[in-house]
Coordinates of C-alpha atoms and ligand atoms in Angstrom, one line a residue:
M1 CA 58.2 -45.5 27.6
T2 CA 58.5 -43.2 25.2
N3 CA 61.9 -42.2 24.5
S4 CA 63.1 -38.7 21.9
F5 CA 65.5 -39.7 19.9
P6 CA 63.9 -39.2 16.8
Y7 CA 64.9 -42.7 15.0
A8 CA 64.2 -43.0 11.0
Q9 CA 66.1 -45.1 8.8
N10 CA 68.3 -44.5 6.2
Q11 CA 66.5 -44.6 3.3
S12 CA 69.5 -45.7 0.2
F13 CA 69.9 -48.6 2.4
P14 CA 66.3 -50.0 3.3
D15 CA 68.3 -53.5 2.9
R16 CA 71.4 -56.0 5.4
Y17 CA 73.2 -56.3 2.6
I18 CA 75.3 -53.6 1.8
S19 CA 76.9 -53.1 -1.8
P20 CA 80.9 -51.3 -1.4
E21 CA 80.2 -49.7 -4.8
K22 CA 77.0 -48.7 -3.3
L23 CA 78.1 -47.0 0.1
F24 CA 81.4 -45.7 -1.9
S25 CA 79.1 -44.0 -4.0
Y26 CA 76.8 -42.2 -1.5
L27 CA 79.3 -41.7 0.2
Q28 CA 81.2 -40.0 -2.1
D29 CA 78.1 -37.8 -3.3
N30 CA 76.2 -36.7 0.2
F31 CA 79.7 -36.6 1.8
S32 CA 82.7 -36.1 -0.4
D33 CA 83.9 -32.9 2.2
Y34 CA 83.9 -35.6 5.0
I35 CA 86.4 -39.0 3.5
K36 CA 88.9 -39.8 2.5
E37 CA 90.5 -43.2 1.5
V38 CA 93.0 -44.5 3.8
G39 CA 93.9 -47.3 2.3
K40 CA 92.6 -50.5 0.0
S41 CA 91.9 -54.1 0.4
S42 CA 93.0 -57.0 -0.1
L43 CA 91.9 -57.7 -3.9
G44 CA 91.6 -53.6 -4.3
K45 CA 88.9 -51.9 -2.7
P46 CA 88.9 -48.3 -1.6
I47 CA 88.4 -48.0 2.2
Y48 CA 87.2 -45.4 3.8
M49 CA 87.1 -42.7 6.7
L50 CA 84.6 -40.8 7.4
T51 CA 85.6 -37.4 9.5
L52 CA 83.1 -35.9 11.8
G53 CA 83.1 -32.8 14.0
N54 CA 85.9 -30.7 15.8
G55 CA 85.9 -31.4 19.5
N56 CA 89.3 -32.5 20.9
L57 CA 88.1 -36.0 22.2
K58 CA 89.2 -37.8 18.4
V59 CA 86.6 -41.3 18.8
A60 CA 87.9 -44.0 16.0
A61 CA 85.3 -46.4 15.0
W62 CA 84.6 -49.3 11.7
S63 CA 82.2 -51.2 11.3
Q64 CA 82.2 -54.6 9.1
M65 CA 85.8 -55.7 10.1
H66 CA 83.6 -58.4 9.7
G67 CA 82.7 -57.8 6.3
N68 CA 78.8 -59.8 6.9
E69 CA 78.5 -57.5 9.9
S70 CA 77.0 -54.9 8.1
T71 CA 74.4 -53.9 10.9
A72 CA 76.5 -51.4 12.4
T73 CA 77.5 -49.4 9.1
L74 CA 73.0 -49.6 8.8
A75 CA 72.9 -47.6 11.8
M76 CA 76.0 -45.6 11.2
L77 CA 74.2 -44.4 8.0
D78 CA 70.8 -44.4 9.9
L79 CA 72.6 -41.8 12.1
L80 CA 74.1 -39.8 9.3
S81 CA 71.0 -38.9 7.7
I82 CA 69.4 -38.7 11.5
F83 CA 71.5 -35.9 12.2
E84 CA 71.2 -33.2 9.3
K85 CA 67.6 -33.9 10.2
H86 CA 68.1 -32.5 13.6
P87 CA 70.9 -30.6 13.6
E88 CA 70.6 -29.9 16.8
L89 CA 70.7 -33.5 18.3
S90 CA 74.7 -33.1 16.6
E91 CA 76.1 -29.4 17.4
K92 CA 77.0 -29.7 20.4
L93 CA 78.0 -32.6 20.1
L94 CA 80.6 -32.5 17.3
G95 CA 81.7 -29.7 19.8
L96 CA 82.9 -31.5 21.2
I97 CA 85.0 -34.9 19.6
Q98 CA 86.0 -35.8 16.4
L99 CA 84.8 -39.0 15.3
D100 CA 86.9 -41.1 12.5
F101 CA 84.5 -43.6 11.4
I102 CA 86.3 -47.1 8.6
F103 CA 82.6 -47.4 7.0
M104 CA 83.2 -51.3 6.0
L105 CA 86.8 -52.1 6.7
N106 CA 86.6 -55.6 5.5
P107 CA 85.4 -54.3 1.3
D108 CA 86.1 -57.8 0.1
G109 CA 83.5 -59.9 2.5
S110 CA 81.3 -57.5 2.9
E111 CA 80.3 -57.6 -1.3
A112 CA 80.4 -61.8 -0.6
W113 CA 79.0 -61.3 2.8
T114 CA 81.3 -63.6 4.5
R115 CA 82.7 -62.7 8.0
R116 CA 86.1 -63.1 7.1
N117 CA 88.8 -61.4 4.0
A118 CA 89.7 -62.5 0.2
Y119 CA 91.9 -64.6 1.6
D120 CA 90.5 -66.5 4.4
I121 CA 91.9 -64.7 7.0
D122 CA 90.1 -63.4 10.3
I123 CA 91.1 -59.5 10.7
N124 CA 90.0 -59.9 14.0
R125 CA 92.7 -62.2 15.1
D126 CA 95.2 -60.8 12.6
F127 CA 96.9 -57.7 14.8
I128 CA 99.6 -59.9 16.2
R129 CA 100.9 -61.6 12.6
N130 CA 99.5 -58.3 10.7
S131 CA 98.8 -60.7 7.2
S132 CA 96.0 -58.5 5.7
N133 CA 96.0 -55.4 4.3
E134 CA 93.0 -53.9 6.9
V135 CA 94.4 -54.5 9.7
R136 CA 97.2 -52.9 8.9
V137 CA 95.1 -49.2 7.4
L138 CA 93.1 -50.0 10.7
K139 CA 96.4 -50.3 12.9
S140 CA 98.6 -47.6 11.3
I141 CA 95.8 -44.6 11.5
V142 CA 94.0 -45.9 14.9
L143 CA 97.6 -45.9 17.0
N144 CA 99.1 -42.8 15.2
G145 CA 95.7 -41.2 15.1
G146 CA 95.8 -39.8 19.4
Y147 CA 92.8 -41.4 20.0
S148 CA 91.1 -41.4 23.3
Y149 CA 88.3 -44.2 22.1
L150 CA 87.5 -47.2 19.9
L151 CA 83.7 -48.0 18.8
N152 CA 84.7 -51.9 17.4
L153 CA 81.9 -52.4 16.3
H154 CA 80.1 -56.4 14.9
D155 CA 77.3 -58.6 14.6
Q156 CA 76.6 -61.5 16.8
R157 CA 74.6 -64.6 15.8
T158 CA 71.4 -65.8 16.9
I159 CA 72.6 -67.9 19.9
F160 CA 73.0 -65.8 22.0
T161 CA 70.4 -64.3 25.1
T162 CA 70.2 -62.1 27.9
D163 CA 68.7 -64.6 30.3
G164 CA 67.7 -67.6 28.7
V165 CA 64.5 -66.3 27.3
H166 CA 64.9 -63.2 26.1
P167 CA 67.7 -62.8 23.1
A168 CA 70.7 -60.5 23.3
T169 CA 69.8 -57.5 20.6
L170 CA 73.0 -55.9 21.4
S171 CA 76.6 -57.2 23.7
F172 CA 78.5 -54.7 24.6
L173 CA 83.0 -55.8 26.0
S174 CA 85.1 -53.7 27.4
P175 CA 88.1 -56.5 26.5
S176 CA 90.5 -57.8 29.2
E177 CA 94.5 -56.9 28.3
N178 CA 95.7 -59.8 29.6
L179 CA 94.7 -63.9 31.1
E180 CA 94.0 -62.5 34.2
R181 CA 91.8 -60.5 33.1
D182 CA 92.3 -57.8 35.0
L183 CA 90.7 -54.4 36.2
T184 CA 92.4 -51.7 34.2
E185 CA 91.9 -47.6 34.3
N186 CA 91.8 -48.3 30.8
R187 CA 89.2 -50.9 31.3
K188 CA 86.8 -48.6 33.6
K189 CA 86.8 -46.2 31.0
S190 CA 84.7 -48.3 28.4
M191 CA 83.1 -50.0 31.8
A192 CA 82.2 -47.0 32.7
V193 CA 81.0 -45.4 28.7
I194 CA 79.4 -49.0 28.4
A195 CA 77.0 -48.6 32.2
A196 CA 75.8 -45.2 30.0
I197 CA 74.7 -46.9 26.9
Y198 CA 73.7 -48.7 29.2
M199 CA 71.7 -47.4 31.6
Q200 CA 70.2 -45.4 28.7
M201 CA 69.2 -48.2 27.6
K202 CA 67.4 -50.0 29.2
Q203 CA 64.1 -48.8 29.6
I204 CA 63.8 -48.4 25.1
L205 CA 65.2 -51.9 24.5
P206 CA 64.8 -53.5 27.9
N207 CA 66.2 -57.2 28.6
R208 CA 67.8 -57.6 25.7
I209 CA 70.8 -55.5 26.0
A210 CA 74.2 -58.0 27.7
K211 CA 77.8 -58.4 28.2
Y212 CA 80.7 -59.8 25.7
T213 CA 82.7 -62.6 27.4
D214 CA 85.5 -60.8 28.7
E215 CA 88.0 -64.2 27.8
F216 CA 91.3 -63.0 26.4
Y217 CA 92.3 -63.6 23.2
P218 CA 95.2 -62.9 22.4
T219 CA 95.7 -61.9 18.9
S220 CA 92.8 -60.3 18.7
T221 CA 92.2 -56.5 18.2
G222 CA 90.3 -55.5 20.5
D223 CA 92.2 -57.0 22.9
N224 CA 95.8 -55.2 22.1
F225 CA 94.7 -51.9 21.5
M226 CA 93.4 -51.6 25.2
K227 CA 97.1 -53.1 25.7
A228 CA 98.1 -50.5 23.7
G229 CA 96.7 -47.9 26.2
I230 CA 93.2 -46.7 24.7
P231 CA 89.7 -47.5 26.0
S232 CA 88.1 -50.4 23.5
I233 CA 84.1 -50.6 24.0
L234 CA 83.5 -53.7 20.9
F235 CA 79.2 -53.6 20.3
E236 CA 77.4 -56.8 19.4
G237 CA 74.8 -56.2 17.8
G238 CA 71.6 -59.5 18.2
F239 CA 68.9 -61.2 17.5
Y240 CA 65.7 -59.8 18.1
E241 CA 62.2 -61.4 18.2
N242 CA 60.7 -63.1 14.3
D243 CA 63.9 -60.1 13.1
L244 CA 66.2 -62.2 10.7
D245 CA 67.0 -59.0 8.8
R246 CA 67.9 -56.9 12.3
K247 CA 65.7 -53.9 11.0
K248 CA 65.2 -53.7 14.8
T249 CA 68.0 -54.7 16.2
R250 CA 69.7 -52.0 13.4
E251 CA 67.9 -49.3 15.0
Y252 CA 68.4 -50.1 18.4
Y253 CA 71.8 -49.8 17.0
T254 CA 71.4 -46.8 16.0
H255 CA 71.0 -45.7 19.3
A256 CA 73.3 -47.4 21.5
L257 CA 75.8 -45.2 18.9
Y258 CA 74.3 -41.7 19.3
F259 CA 74.2 -42.6 23.2
A260 CA 78.2 -43.5 23.1
L261 CA 78.9 -40.5 21.6
K262 CA 77.3 -38.4 24.1
A263 CA 78.4 -40.7 27.4
I264 CA 81.8 -40.2 25.7
S265 CA 81.8 -36.5 25.4
V266 CA 80.5 -36.0 29.2
L267 CA 82.2 -38.7 30.9
K268 CA 86.2 -37.3 28.4
G269 CA 87.9 -40.0 30.2
D270 CA 86.7 -40.6 33.2
T271 CA 85.2 -44.4 35.2
L272 CA 82.1 -42.8 37.0
S273 CA 80.1 -45.7 37.8
Y274 CA 82.1 -47.6 35.7
E275 CA 80.3 -50.1 38.7
T276 CA 76.9 -50.8 37.0
Y277 CA 79.2 -52.6 33.7
F278 CA 78.7 -55.8 36.7
D279 CA 75.0 -55.7 36.3
I280 CA 74.9 -56.0 32.7
P281 CA 73.6 -59.6 32.1
Q282 CA 76.6 -61.9 30.4
N283 CA 76.2 -63.6 27.1
R284 CA 74.4 -66.8 27.6
E285 CA 74.4 -69.2 24.3
T286 CA 71.4 -71.2 24.8
H287 CA 68.7 -70.9 21.3
F288 CA 68.3 -72.5 17.7
D289 CA 67.2 -70.7 15.1
L290 CA 64.3 -73.9 15.1
I291 CA 63.4 -76.7 16.8
Y292 CA 61.2 -79.6 15.4
R293 CA 60.6 -81.5 19.2
N294 CA 60.4 -85.7 19.2
V295 CA 60.0 -86.3 15.3
K296 CA 59.8 -89.7 15.1
L297 CA 61.9 -91.7 12.6
N298 CA 61.0 -94.1 9.8
T299 CA 62.3 -96.4 11.6
E300 CA 62.4 -100.6 12.4
F301 CA 62.6 -99.9 16.3
E302 CA 61.7 -96.4 17.6
C303 CA 63.6 -93.2 17.4
I304 CA 62.4 -89.9 18.2
M305 CA 65.0 -87.3 18.6
D306 CA 65.0 -83.2 18.4
I307 CA 66.3 -81.2 15.5
A308 CA 67.9 -78.2 15.2
V309 CA 68.1 -75.4 12.8
Q310 CA 70.1 -72.3 12.3
Y311 CA 68.5 -70.0 9.0
R312 CA 73.2 -69.2 7.4
E313 CA 72.7 -66.6 5.0
I314 CA 74.0 -67.0 1.7
L315 CA 72.9 -64.6 -1.5
D316 CA 71.7 -65.4 -4.2
E317 CA 72.8 -64.5 -8.0
N318 CA 70.9 -61.4 -7.7
K319 CA 72.8 -60.0 -4.2
N320 CA 69.8 -60.5 -2.3
L321 CA 70.3 -61.9 1.4
T322 CA 68.7 -65.5 1.5
Y323 CA 68.0 -67.5 5.1
Q324 CA 68.5 -71.6 4.1
P325 CA 68.1 -74.0 7.1
Y326 CA 70.5 -76.3 8.3
V327 CA 70.4 -78.8 10.5
I328 CA 72.9 -78.7 12.7
E329 CA 72.0 -80.7 16.2
V330 CA 69.5 -83.9 16.6
G331 CA 69.4 -85.2 20.2
D332 CA 68.2 -84.9 23.1
L333 CA 68.3 -81.0 22.9
N334 CA 66.1 -79.8 25.9
H335 CA 68.7 -78.3 27.5
K336 CA 68.6 -75.8 24.3
K337 CA 65.1 -73.9 23.0
G338 CA 64.8 -72.3 19.6
W339 CA 63.2 -69.8 18.3
T340 CA 60.4 -71.2 17.2
E341 CA 59.5 -74.7 17.8
I342 CA 57.3 -77.8 16.3
D343 CA 55.7 -80.0 18.4
C344 CA 56.2 -83.0 16.0
T345 CA 54.4 -85.6 18.2
D346 CA 51.8 -88.0 16.3
K347 CA 53.2 -86.3 12.8
K348 CA 54.9 -88.1 10.0
F349 CA 58.5 -87.4 9.3
V350 CA 57.7 -87.1 5.9
S351 CA 62.4 -87.1 3.2
V352 CA 64.3 -89.3 1.0
K353 CA 66.9 -90.2 3.8
K354 CA 66.3 -92.4 6.7
F355 CA 67.0 -89.6 9.1
P356 CA 68.8 -85.2 8.4
K357 CA 72.2 -85.3 8.8
L358 CA 73.6 -82.4 10.6
D359 CA 75.2 -79.7 8.9
S360 CA 72.4 -80.7 5.5
F361 CA 69.5 -79.1 4.3
V362 CA 67.0 -78.9 5.3
D363 CA 64.7 -81.6 2.9
F364 CA 62.3 -82.6 4.9
S365 CA 58.7 -82.4 6.4
V366 CA 56.6 -83.0 9.6
E367 CA 52.8 -83.6 8.8
Ligands
ZN1 ZN1 82.2 -59.7 13.9

């Protein structure tokens, strides 16, 4: 099945890692009439908001609240360059909505490729405590902006699948407003948008769209903005087969952003077909990046185990993102799967260590 959305990557940003400086100078060079500085990070870096459109329906979105989650930033950059090449896609849309997009809410964490801000605060758990500059910037914009919808844009780990087989490349959530997870009018409004995205995307991304757990997080952003009366939609970009760099994810994320804006411009607060949300499969935690199966250690007694590995994303000295394998679990992992699995039956475990220690770098081989 083909689709008519003319996806192309923004050529200025080929990599998953984005230096804040490069992003800011790109925005200044190309969108100076549309951006303004809305605050500063903990270390004094500027935080920029870009405003597109002049419609009555106001939408706020923010990316990289968690610094090591850049897919949404890249998707927005892709969408901007697609709109430039295909003005017919955005003309009508941007007459109906106004999109305020906060790029890289956590530029310090983005620079260092860490989830948290420069003071190790998780901005997405700081809504009540207000310890971070960044959450204060976000709240003052969102709570005073008269917004009809919010898009809270994140990435999730590679461990999630939709069905135990296919990765959850995109997951969405209409967050709960209370511990009881009541199905409120606001939740229905954001469910209706997610349902519309899902109906548009399940043909182009079959079996790889899920919904995130709706457990209520009392200090989280989305949950509290919902509680404050603004329909919020959580996006999570996840894994796609053989795509640690998330290039495919980025492409689908761009589609999802576009379809979200389209759906908002059509729904205008309506809850039409929100029930479809319940058809979306729930995220399942089933996978590791890599499993070595049936590894026989060099012990006097018989010791055969599975070894699970996750890649840690580490910036090297040239600010290139590298994927470093670490032992994350050992033992009987028959109830889990690996995106890659290596059967080590009748092979030799080669290591200076007696056994693969938990949380250690993978410095063994199996030959
Ligand atoms: Zn996140």
